[in-house]
mmCIF file of C-alpha atoms and ligand atoms in Angstrom:
data_model
loop_
_atom_site.group_PDB
_atom_site.id
_atom_site.type_symbol
_atom_site.label_atom_id
_atom_site.label_comp_id
_atom_site.label_asym_id
_atom_site.label_seq_id
_atom_site.Cartn_x
_atom_site.Cartn_y
_atom_site.Cartn_z
ATOM 1 C CA MET H 183 8.230 -0.158 -1.604
ATOM 2 C CA PHE H 184 6.248 -3.015 -3.593
ATOM 3 C CA GLU H 185 6.469 -6.208 -1.316
ATOM 4 C CA LEU H 186 6.738 -9.639 -2.992
ATOM 5 C CA PRO H 187 4.639 -12.570 -1.981
ATOM 6 C CA LEU H 188 7.516 -14.434 -1.053
ATOM 7 C CA ARG H 189 10.330 -13.466 1.162
ATOM 8 C CA LEU H 190 13.858 -15.041 2.514
ATOM 9 C CA ARG H 191 14.310 -14.431 6.034
ATOM 10 C CA ARG H 192 18.076 -14.184 6.772
ATOM 11 C CA ASP H 193 19.387 -15.013 10.379
ATOM 12 C CA ALA H 194 22.458 -12.771 10.686
ATOM 13 C CA ASP H 195 22.950 -14.028 14.328
ATOM 14 C CA ALA H 196 23.064 -17.583 13.065
ATOM 15 C CA LEU H 197 25.354 -16.815 10.045
ATOM 16 C CA VAL H 198 27.926 -15.549 12.679
ATOM 17 C CA ALA H 199 27.527 -18.203 15.090
ATOM 18 C CA ASN H 200 28.094 -20.773 12.609
ATOM 19 C CA TRP H 201 31.259 -18.929 11.197
ATOM 20 C CA ARG H 202 32.467 -18.680 14.791
ATOM 21 C CA ALA H 203 31.683 -22.402 15.518
ATOM 22 C CA LEU H 204 33.784 -23.232 12.435
ATOM 23 C CA ALA H 205 36.847 -20.896 13.394
ATOM 24 C CA ARG H 206 36.811 -22.758 16.688
ATOM 25 C CA LEU H 207 37.031 -26.103 14.837
ATOM 26 C CA SER H 208 39.680 -24.559 12.774
ATOM 27 C CA GLY H 209 41.941 -24.364 15.911
ATOM 28 C CA THR H 210 44.971 -21.791 15.081
ATOM 29 C CA ALA H 211 43.793 -21.697 11.219
ATOM 30 C CA ALA H 212 42.123 -18.314 9.997
ATOM 31 C CA CYS H 213 38.547 -19.118 9.088
ATOM 32 C CA GLY H 214 37.504 -17.757 5.664
ATOM 33 C CA ALA H 215 34.260 -17.753 3.644
ATOM 34 C CA ALA H 216 33.238 -19.074 0.314
ATOM 35 C CA ILE H 217 30.281 -16.521 -0.955
ATOM 36 C CA LYS H 218 30.246 -17.704 -4.447
ATOM 37 C CA ALA H 219 26.778 -18.014 -6.313
ATOM 38 C CA ASP H 220 25.678 -15.000 -4.467
ATOM 39 C CA GLY H 221 26.708 -16.235 -1.046
ATOM 40 C CA TYR H 222 25.003 -19.579 -1.982
ATOM 41 C CA GLY H 223 21.796 -17.951 -2.573
ATOM 42 C CA LEU H 224 21.520 -15.643 0.475
ATOM 43 C CA GLY H 225 22.981 -12.558 -1.169
ATOM 44 C CA ALA H 226 26.877 -12.365 -1.185
ATOM 45 C CA ALA H 227 27.279 -8.679 0.049
ATOM 46 C CA TRP H 228 24.712 -9.465 3.087
ATOM 47 C CA VAL H 229 27.032 -12.577 4.027
ATOM 48 C CA ALA H 230 30.183 -10.604 3.270
ATOM 49 C CA GLU H 231 29.515 -7.514 5.322
ATOM 50 C CA THR H 232 27.891 -9.715 8.293
ATOM 51 C CA LEU H 233 31.194 -11.838 8.541
ATOM 52 C CA ALA H 234 33.341 -8.994 7.910
ATOM 53 C CA ALA H 235 31.902 -7.195 10.858
ATOM 54 C CA ALA H 236 32.413 -10.448 12.845
ATOM 55 C CA GLY H 237 36.298 -10.842 12.043
ATOM 56 C CA CYS H 238 36.491 -12.923 8.846
ATOM 57 C CA ARG H 239 39.003 -11.810 6.558
ATOM 58 C CA ASP H 240 39.306 -14.131 3.727
ATOM 59 C CA PHE H 241 36.466 -14.324 1.210
ATOM 60 C CA PHE H 242 36.079 -16.516 -2.151
ATOM 61 C CA VAL H 243 34.098 -16.150 -5.060
ATOM 62 C CA ALA H 244 34.144 -18.233 -8.320
ATOM 63 C CA THR H 245 34.221 -15.785 -11.025
ATOM 64 C CA TRP H 246 35.293 -12.327 -11.663
ATOM 65 C CA ALA H 247 32.001 -11.118 -12.396
ATOM 66 C CA GLU H 248 30.969 -12.077 -8.703
ATOM 67 C CA ALA H 249 34.312 -10.170 -7.574
ATOM 68 C CA ALA H 250 33.342 -7.030 -9.389
ATOM 69 C CA ALA H 251 30.013 -7.138 -7.726
ATOM 70 C CA LEU H 252 31.771 -7.127 -4.503
ATOM 71 C CA ALA H 253 34.416 -4.742 -5.077
ATOM 72 C CA PRO H 254 32.637 -1.585 -3.479
ATOM 73 C CA LEU H 255 32.532 -3.375 0.010
ATOM 74 C CA GLN H 256 36.433 -3.248 -0.388
ATOM 75 C CA LEU H 257 36.667 -6.563 1.574
ATOM 76 C CA PRO H 258 40.245 -7.476 3.317
ATOM 77 C CA ASN H 259 41.136 -10.499 1.020
ATOM 78 C CA LEU H 260 38.728 -11.540 -1.853
ATOM 79 C CA SER H 261 39.820 -14.242 -4.089
ATOM 80 C CA VAL H 262 38.646 -15.810 -6.948
ATOM 81 C CA PHE H 263 38.679 -19.451 -7.543
ATOM 82 C CA HIS H 264 38.494 -20.054 -11.159
ATOM 83 C CA GLY H 265 41.858 -18.122 -11.645
ATOM 84 C CA VAL H 266 42.684 -15.884 -14.770
ATOM 85 C CA ARG H 267 41.457 -16.226 -18.297
ATOM 86 C CA ASP H 268 42.708 -13.690 -20.842
ATOM 87 C CA GLU H 269 39.439 -11.964 -20.623
ATOM 88 C CA ASP H 270 39.756 -11.547 -16.890
ATOM 89 C CA MET H 271 43.200 -9.948 -16.898
ATOM 90 C CA GLU H 272 42.112 -6.384 -17.192
ATOM 91 C CA LEU H 273 39.597 -6.668 -14.066
ATOM 92 C CA ALA H 274 42.230 -8.889 -12.412
ATOM 93 C CA LEU H 275 44.880 -6.285 -12.788
ATOM 94 C CA SER H 276 42.840 -3.465 -11.275
ATOM 95 C CA GLY H 277 43.289 -5.266 -7.981
ATOM 96 C CA ILE H 278 39.833 -6.025 -6.939
ATOM 97 C CA ALA H 279 40.737 -9.604 -6.052
ATOM 98 C CA THR H 280 43.404 -12.025 -6.142
ATOM 99 C CA PRO H 281 43.219 -15.066 -8.404
ATOM 100 C CA VAL H 282 43.665 -18.590 -7.299
ATOM 101 C CA LEU H 283 45.718 -20.026 -10.278
ATOM 102 C CA ASN H 284 44.633 -23.220 -11.481
ATOM 103 C CA THR H 285 46.910 -24.078 -14.549
ATOM 104 C CA ALA H 286 50.205 -23.473 -15.954
ATOM 105 C CA ARG H 287 48.939 -21.166 -18.666
ATOM 106 C CA GLN H 288 47.239 -19.072 -15.857
ATOM 107 C CA ALA H 289 50.323 -19.221 -13.940
ATOM 108 C CA ALA H 290 52.373 -17.897 -16.956
ATOM 109 C CA ARG H 291 49.787 -15.410 -17.573
ATOM 110 C CA TRP H 292 50.047 -13.978 -14.270
ATOM 111 C CA ARG H 293 53.902 -14.083 -14.188
ATOM 112 C CA GLY H 294 53.577 -11.305 -16.522
ATOM 113 C CA ALA H 295 51.706 -9.209 -13.831
ATOM 114 C CA VAL H 296 54.990 -8.685 -11.910
ATOM 115 C CA GLY H 297 54.917 -8.657 -8.216
ATOM 116 C CA ARG H 298 51.304 -9.081 -7.476
ATOM 117 C CA ALA H 299 50.394 -11.979 -5.154
ATOM 118 C CA CYS H 300 48.692 -14.869 -6.198
ATOM 119 C CA HIS H 301 46.973 -18.122 -4.653
ATOM 120 C CA VAL H 302 47.509 -21.450 -6.434
ATOM 121 C CA MET H 303 45.443 -24.583 -6.506
ATOM 122 C CA LEU H 304 46.976 -27.824 -6.156
ATOM 123 C CA ASP H 305 45.329 -31.164 -7.834
ATOM 124 C CA THR H 306 45.645 -33.788 -4.968
ATOM 125 C CA GLY H 307 43.236 -36.330 -6.703
ATOM 126 C CA MET H 308 39.921 -34.619 -7.286
ATOM 127 C CA ASN H 309 40.983 -34.069 -10.989
ATOM 128 C CA ARG H 310 38.982 -30.923 -11.191
ATOM 129 C CA LEU H 311 40.974 -27.601 -11.084
ATOM 130 C CA GLY H 312 44.569 -27.323 -10.078
ATOM 131 C CA LEU H 313 48.138 -28.043 -11.141
ATOM 132 C CA GLY H 314 49.737 -31.258 -10.787
ATOM 133 C CA GLU H 315 52.923 -32.936 -9.679
ATOM 134 C CA ASP H 316 54.101 -32.664 -13.496
ATOM 135 C CA ASP H 317 53.205 -29.005 -13.559
ATOM 136 C CA LEU H 318 55.345 -28.209 -10.438
ATOM 137 C CA ALA H 319 58.284 -30.255 -11.701
ATOM 138 C CA ALA H 320 58.097 -28.230 -14.934
ATOM 139 C CA GLY H 321 58.497 -25.082 -13.072
ATOM 140 C CA ALA H 322 55.056 -23.705 -13.595
ATOM 141 C CA LEU H 323 55.155 -21.883 -10.439
ATOM 142 C CA ASP H 324 58.440 -20.577 -10.451
ATOM 143 C CA GLY H 325 59.127 -16.727 -9.658
ATOM 144 C CA LEU H 326 55.268 -16.430 -8.288
ATOM 145 C CA ALA H 327 54.614 -14.498 -5.315
ATOM 146 C CA ILE H 328 52.351 -16.971 -3.615
ATOM 147 C CA ASP H 329 49.961 -15.991 -0.771
ATOM 148 C CA THR H 330 48.034 -19.453 -0.282
ATOM 149 C CA LEU H 331 48.681 -22.807 -1.635
ATOM 150 C CA MET H 332 45.225 -24.695 -1.709
ATOM 151 C CA SER H 333 43.559 -27.743 -2.580
ATOM 152 C CA HIS H 334 40.076 -29.088 -2.467
ATOM 153 C CA LEU H 335 38.717 -32.319 -0.774
ATOM 154 C CA ALA H 336 36.607 -34.718 -3.004
ATOM 155 C CA SER H 337 34.836 -36.730 -0.359
ATOM 156 C CA ALA H 338 35.237 -34.724 2.955
ATOM 157 C CA ASP H 339 31.510 -35.674 3.881
ATOM 158 C CA GLU H 340 32.188 -39.190 3.852
ATOM 159 C CA ASP H 341 34.589 -41.317 5.902
ATOM 160 C CA SER H 342 36.692 -42.158 2.756
ATOM 161 C CA ALA H 343 40.231 -43.030 2.423
ATOM 162 C CA GLN H 344 40.429 -40.425 -0.361
ATOM 163 C CA ASN H 345 40.679 -37.689 2.537
ATOM 164 C CA SER H 346 43.859 -38.929 4.043
ATOM 165 C CA GLU H 347 45.238 -39.707 0.701
ATOM 166 C CA GLN H 348 44.606 -36.297 -0.685
ATOM 167 C CA ARG H 349 45.960 -34.632 2.584
ATOM 168 C CA GLY H 350 49.188 -36.713 2.264
ATOM 169 C CA ARG H 351 49.473 -35.376 -1.489
ATOM 170 C CA PHE H 352 48.796 -31.958 -0.224
ATOM 171 C CA VAL H 353 51.632 -32.073 2.272
ATOM 172 C CA ALA H 354 53.969 -33.374 -0.108
ATOM 173 C CA MET H 355 53.421 -31.052 -2.976
ATOM 174 C CA THR H 356 53.409 -27.943 -0.766
ATOM 175 C CA GLU H 357 56.783 -28.920 0.564
ATOM 176 C CA LYS H 358 58.183 -28.014 -2.789
ATOM 177 C CA VAL H 359 56.780 -24.536 -3.226
ATOM 178 C CA ALA H 360 57.202 -21.675 -1.063
ATOM 179 C CA ALA H 361 54.230 -19.939 0.231
ATOM 180 C CA GLN H 362 52.741 -17.891 3.008
ATOM 181 C CA ARG H 363 49.572 -19.953 3.854
ATOM 182 C CA LEU H 364 48.251 -23.450 3.282
ATOM 183 C CA SER H 365 44.478 -24.225 3.001
ATOM 184 C CA LEU H 366 42.669 -27.443 2.161
ATOM 185 C CA ALA H 367 39.323 -27.899 4.110
ATOM 186 C CA ASN H 368 35.642 -26.697 3.146
ATOM 187 C CA SER H 369 33.026 -27.116 5.311
ATOM 188 C CA ALA H 370 33.272 -31.008 5.780
ATOM 189 C CA GLY H 371 36.969 -30.708 5.807
ATOM 190 C CA ILE H 372 36.666 -28.945 9.019
ATOM 191 C CA ALA H 373 34.685 -31.433 10.656
ATOM 192 C CA LEU H 374 37.445 -34.075 9.715
ATOM 193 C CA GLY H 375 39.476 -32.631 12.500
ATOM 194 C CA SER H 376 42.548 -30.271 13.032
ATOM 195 C CA ASP H 377 45.065 -32.318 10.741
ATOM 196 C CA TYR H 378 43.090 -30.495 7.916
ATOM 197 C CA ALA H 379 42.816 -27.157 8.807
ATOM 198 C CA PHE H 380 46.509 -25.887 7.860
ATOM 199 C CA SER H 381 46.622 -22.250 8.106
ATOM 200 C CA LEU H 382 43.416 -21.207 6.647
ATOM 201 C CA THR H 383 39.790 -23.067 6.251
ATOM 202 C CA ARG H 384 37.222 -22.213 3.415
ATOM 203 C CA PRO H 385 33.773 -23.332 4.505
ATOM 204 C CA GLY H 386 30.632 -22.267 2.561
ATOM 205 C CA LEU H 387 28.046 -24.704 3.132
ATOM 206 C CA ALA H 388 27.936 -25.024 6.784
ATOM 207 C CA LEU H 389 28.263 -21.114 7.331
ATOM 208 C CA TYR H 390 24.736 -21.087 5.653
ATOM 209 C CA GLY H 391 23.245 -23.780 7.660
ATOM 210 C CA GLY H 392 24.014 -27.142 5.717
ATOM 211 C CA VAL H 393 25.183 -29.996 7.899
ATOM 212 C CA PRO H 394 27.557 -31.950 5.474
ATOM 213 C CA ARG H 395 28.681 -34.458 8.392
ATOM 214 C CA PRO H 396 27.407 -35.535 11.568
ATOM 215 C CA GLU H 397 30.009 -34.064 13.772
ATOM 216 C CA LEU H 398 28.352 -30.530 12.886
ATOM 217 C CA ALA H 399 24.820 -31.425 13.579
ATOM 218 C CA GLY H 400 23.903 -29.426 16.719
ATOM 219 C CA VAL H 401 26.764 -27.205 16.064
ATOM 220 C CA ILE H 402 25.428 -25.583 12.978
ATOM 221 C CA ALA H 403 22.227 -23.370 12.916
ATOM 222 C CA GLN H 404 19.586 -22.545 10.053
ATOM 223 C CA VAL H 405 20.358 -19.289 8.401
ATOM 224 C CA ALA H 406 17.756 -19.259 5.602
ATOM 225 C CA PHE H 407 14.128 -19.419 6.052
ATOM 226 C CA PRO H 408 11.646 -19.094 3.095
ATOM 227 C CA GLU H 409 8.411 -17.464 4.093
ATOM 228 C CA ALA H 410 5.468 -17.571 1.596
ATOM 229 C CA GLN H 411 2.055 -15.698 1.611
ATOM 230 C CA VAL H 412 -1.065 -17.519 1.588
ATOM 231 C CA LEU H 413 -3.129 -16.555 -1.659
ATOM 232 C CA GLN H 414 -6.034 -18.295 -1.298
ATOM 233 C CA CYS H 415 -7.820 -20.661 1.334
ATOM 234 C CA ARG H 416 -10.410 -23.319 0.585
ATOM 235 C CA THR H 417 -12.264 -26.138 1.927
ATOM 236 C CA VAL H 418 -11.683 -29.252 -0.068
ATOM 237 C CA ARG H 419 -14.359 -31.650 0.438
ATOM 238 C CA ALA H 420 -13.821 -35.289 1.157
ATOM 239 C CA GLY H 421 -12.886 -37.284 -2.202
ATOM 240 C CA GLU H 422 -11.908 -34.154 -4.054
ATOM 241 C CA ALA H 423 -8.477 -33.799 -5.507
ATOM 242 C CA VAL H 424 -5.672 -30.915 -4.953
ATOM 243 C CA GLY H 425 -2.877 -29.987 -7.609
ATOM 244 C CA TYR H 426 -1.562 -31.245 -10.904
ATOM 245 C CA ASN H 427 -2.467 -34.976 -11.655
ATOM 246 C CA ALA H 428 -4.437 -34.955 -8.741
ATOM 247 C CA THR H 429 -1.949 -36.924 -6.815
ATOM 248 C CA TRP H 430 -3.601 -36.170 -3.441
ATOM 249 C CA ILE H 431 -7.434 -36.966 -2.798
ATOM 250 C CA ALA H 432 -8.744 -35.475 0.695
ATOM 251 C CA PRO H 433 -9.902 -38.376 2.711
ATOM 252 C CA ALA H 434 -11.995 -35.927 4.881
ATOM 253 C CA ASP H 435 -13.029 -32.420 4.455
ATOM 254 C CA THR H 436 -9.728 -30.323 4.351
ATOM 255 C CA GLU H 437 -8.847 -26.822 4.914
ATOM 256 C CA VAL H 438 -6.430 -26.118 2.456
ATOM 257 C CA ALA H 439 -4.119 -22.890 1.891
ATOM 258 C CA ILE H 440 -2.537 -22.029 -1.145
ATOM 259 C CA LEU H 441 0.972 -20.407 -1.144
ATOM 260 C CA ASN H 442 3.049 -18.456 -3.318
ATOM 261 C CA TYR H 443 6.129 -20.882 -3.671
ATOM 262 C CA GLY H 444 7.234 -23.283 -6.225
ATOM 263 C CA TYR H 445 9.564 -25.068 -7.869
ATOM 264 C CA ALA H 446 10.709 -21.913 -9.916
ATOM 265 C CA ASP H 447 11.675 -20.644 -6.408
ATOM 266 C CA GLY H 448 13.871 -23.677 -5.726
ATOM 267 C CA TYR H 449 11.099 -25.656 -3.907
ATOM 268 C CA PHE H 450 11.691 -28.760 -6.219
ATOM 269 C CA ARG H 451 9.063 -31.317 -7.306
ATOM 270 C CA GLY H 452 10.910 -33.794 -4.829
ATOM 271 C CA PHE H 453 8.760 -31.958 -2.123
ATOM 272 C CA SER H 454 5.728 -33.041 -3.503
ATOM 273 C CA GLY H 455 3.883 -34.820 -0.806
ATOM 274 C CA ARG H 456 6.777 -34.673 1.658
ATOM 275 C CA GLY H 457 7.319 -30.939 2.440
ATOM 276 C CA ALA H 458 5.508 -29.042 5.216
ATOM 277 C CA ALA H 459 5.092 -25.274 6.349
ATOM 278 C CA LEU H 460 5.465 -24.286 10.006
ATOM 279 C CA LEU H 461 3.402 -22.355 12.064
ATOM 280 C CA GLY H 462 4.856 -22.046 15.506
ATOM 281 C CA ASP H 463 5.289 -25.536 16.761
ATOM 282 C CA ALA H 464 2.871 -27.212 14.125
ATOM 283 C CA VAL H 465 4.078 -28.783 11.223
ATOM 284 C CA LEU H 466 1.628 -28.510 8.243
ATOM 285 C CA PRO H 467 1.772 -30.972 5.635
ATOM 286 C CA LEU H 468 2.104 -30.023 1.741
ATOM 287 C CA LEU H 469 -0.610 -31.697 -0.381
ATOM 288 C CA GLY H 470 -0.077 -33.010 -3.765
ATOM 289 C CA ARG H 471 2.521 -31.795 -6.212
ATOM 290 C CA VAL H 472 4.540 -28.556 -5.950
ATOM 291 C CA SER H 473 3.748 -26.269 -8.995
ATOM 292 C CA MET H 474 5.826 -23.851 -10.698
ATOM 293 C CA ASP H 475 4.698 -21.004 -8.263
ATOM 294 C CA LEU H 476 2.243 -22.630 -5.958
ATOM 295 C CA ILE H 477 1.837 -25.230 -3.255
ATOM 296 C CA ALA H 478 -1.166 -26.422 -1.257
ATOM 297 C CA ILE H 479 -0.829 -26.876 2.434
ATOM 298 C CA ASP H 480 -2.995 -28.633 4.814
ATOM 299 C CA VAL H 481 -4.117 -26.000 7.489
ATOM 300 C CA THR H 482 -7.230 -27.821 8.932
ATOM 301 C CA GLY H 483 -7.588 -26.731 12.720
ATOM 302 C CA TYR H 484 -5.560 -23.560 12.221
ATOM 303 C CA ASP H 485 -6.407 -20.238 11.837
ATOM 304 C CA VAL H 486 -4.625 -19.452 8.992
ATOM 305 C CA ALA H 487 -6.458 -17.014 6.274
ATOM 306 C CA GLU H 488 -5.503 -15.361 2.979
ATOM 307 C CA GLY H 489 -2.724 -12.795 3.207
ATOM 308 C CA ASP H 490 -1.034 -14.652 6.134
ATOM 309 C CA TRP H 491 2.550 -15.642 5.756
ATOM 310 C CA LEU H 492 3.695 -19.262 6.786
ATOM 311 C CA THR H 493 7.322 -20.344 6.950
ATOM 312 C CA ILE H 494 8.540 -23.158 4.781
ATOM 313 C CA ASP H 495 10.310 -26.073 6.339
ATOM 314 C CA PHE H 496 13.750 -25.697 5.171
ATOM 315 C CA ALA H 497 15.996 -27.028 7.596
ATOM 316 C CA LEU H 498 18.547 -28.187 5.114
ATOM 317 C CA PRO H 499 19.465 -31.805 6.328
ATOM 318 C CA ARG H 500 15.876 -32.605 6.401
ATOM 319 C CA ALA H 501 14.930 -30.788 3.274
ATOM 320 C CA ALA H 502 17.771 -32.869 1.312
ATOM 321 C CA ALA H 503 16.346 -35.880 2.724
ATOM 322 C CA GLN H 504 12.597 -35.088 1.587
ATOM 323 C CA SER H 505 13.486 -33.724 -1.800
ATOM 324 C CA GLY H 506 16.438 -35.903 -3.044
ATOM 325 C CA MET H 507 18.198 -32.657 -3.714
ATOM 326 C CA SER H 508 21.676 -31.979 -2.128
ATOM 327 C CA GLN H 509 21.892 -29.059 0.601
ATOM 328 C CA TYR H 510 24.007 -27.186 -1.902
ATOM 329 C CA GLU H 511 21.274 -27.380 -4.608
ATOM 330 C CA LEU H 512 18.510 -26.205 -2.238
ATOM 331 C CA LEU H 513 20.409 -23.109 -1.143
ATOM 332 C CA THR H 514 21.602 -22.241 -4.700
ATOM 333 C CA GLY H 515 18.356 -23.024 -6.325
ATOM 334 C CA MET H 516 16.407 -20.649 -4.402
ATOM 335 C CA GLY H 517 16.111 -18.052 -7.192
ATOM 336 C CA SER H 518 15.460 -14.469 -7.648
ATOM 337 C CA ARG H 519 11.720 -13.964 -6.804
ATOM 338 C CA PHE H 520 12.341 -13.457 -2.916
ATOM 339 C CA ASP H 521 12.306 -10.386 -0.968
ATOM 340 C CA ARG H 522 15.526 -10.843 1.039
ATOM 341 C CA VAL H 523 15.011 -9.793 4.661
ATOM 342 C CA GLY H 524 17.160 -9.617 7.629
HETATM 343 C C1 LIG G 223 32.727 -23.916 -2.651
HETATM 344 C C2 LIG G 223 34.099 -24.247 -2.468
HETATM 345 C C3 LIG G 223 34.599 -24.267 -1.116
HETATM 346 C C4 LIG G 223 33.509 -24.538 0.034
HETATM 347 O O1 LIG G 223 33.109 -25.643 0.254
HETATM 348 P P1 LIG G 223 31.878 -26.001 1.266
HETATM 349 O O2 LIG G 223 31.790 -27.489 0.777
HETATM 350 O O3 LIG G 223 30.590 -25.344 0.853
HETATM 351 O O4 LIG G 223 32.222 -25.572 2.408
HETATM 352 C C5 LIG G 223 35.874 -24.212 -0.559
HETATM 353 N N1 LIG G 223 36.944 -24.224 -1.349
HETATM 354 C C6 LIG G 223 36.685 -24.426 -2.840
HETATM 355 C C7 LIG G 223 37.804 -24.668 -3.868
HETATM 356 C C8 LIG G 223 35.274 -24.131 -3.395
HETATM 357 O O5 LIG G 223 35.010 -24.192 -4.654
#
């Protein structure tokens, strides 16, 4: 098969270890997996198959198109966060996944699909998706067979009073509606403690190596490792410049490797002059600006040749600090020009 000059090495053992760690922190609650946006850029089918084999039962995508792509896997419980529009009903009634109803109109639409279970999103103060107190009072959920009542935390990655406020509203609202299960916590919510776990947790980011709160540092392992091939090696003489706008000038003769990796692959321009490649224990600095498809790396003193592969330093907490992007954006921005391996 034709090999691309860029690959994403995925560590299945780390993915499973992260899920197990989050499941442990979830206590008696079941631990699911958010696999929307193609499994945060790692490949939703790969993530789902790996975690299903490890015992994960509850999977969440954003849209019915994402659910349809996963239908052949026959996952135990696949749910669609964005509910059901009219345009979704045919797919939804085919039974490939369960909708998370977000509005009174969606609830009314689903009530027509007699007997089939649903989930419901409650808005507890984020003012994004979900039904509010008024909808409950107006009977929007009457007569529905609700599997899981859920809500979403807006500030779980911070020590914010909003967390306990949302939790309190969630408890009050769920007391008025019958359901099999309750679910509030995303990755950061799991780290807030067992009060936030209820009966089902829904981590995404931390499964994939993201560390949204300090409690998860040392618990969560890196899963995604971009590896780029060296397209050219050159000696840049002292005083010569490298890359667009000549932002890096060689202070001394420097051995430079040009790698097939750039901002079109999600290695955003914020890494310019700050990112690095890794060779064993060595940290090799990025020189100058990130181009669309190329970066320059200082390999002085190392045995690096055209055709070699270097791992890019993509440990998410550090990469976010270097680039000014969020850990979520770094994962989901990786783009489609990788060979995914592992
Ligand atoms: C994306 C998402 C999650 C997962 O959130 P992370 O912060 O990635 O753990 C959980 N619940 C809902 C409703 C989501 O949209």
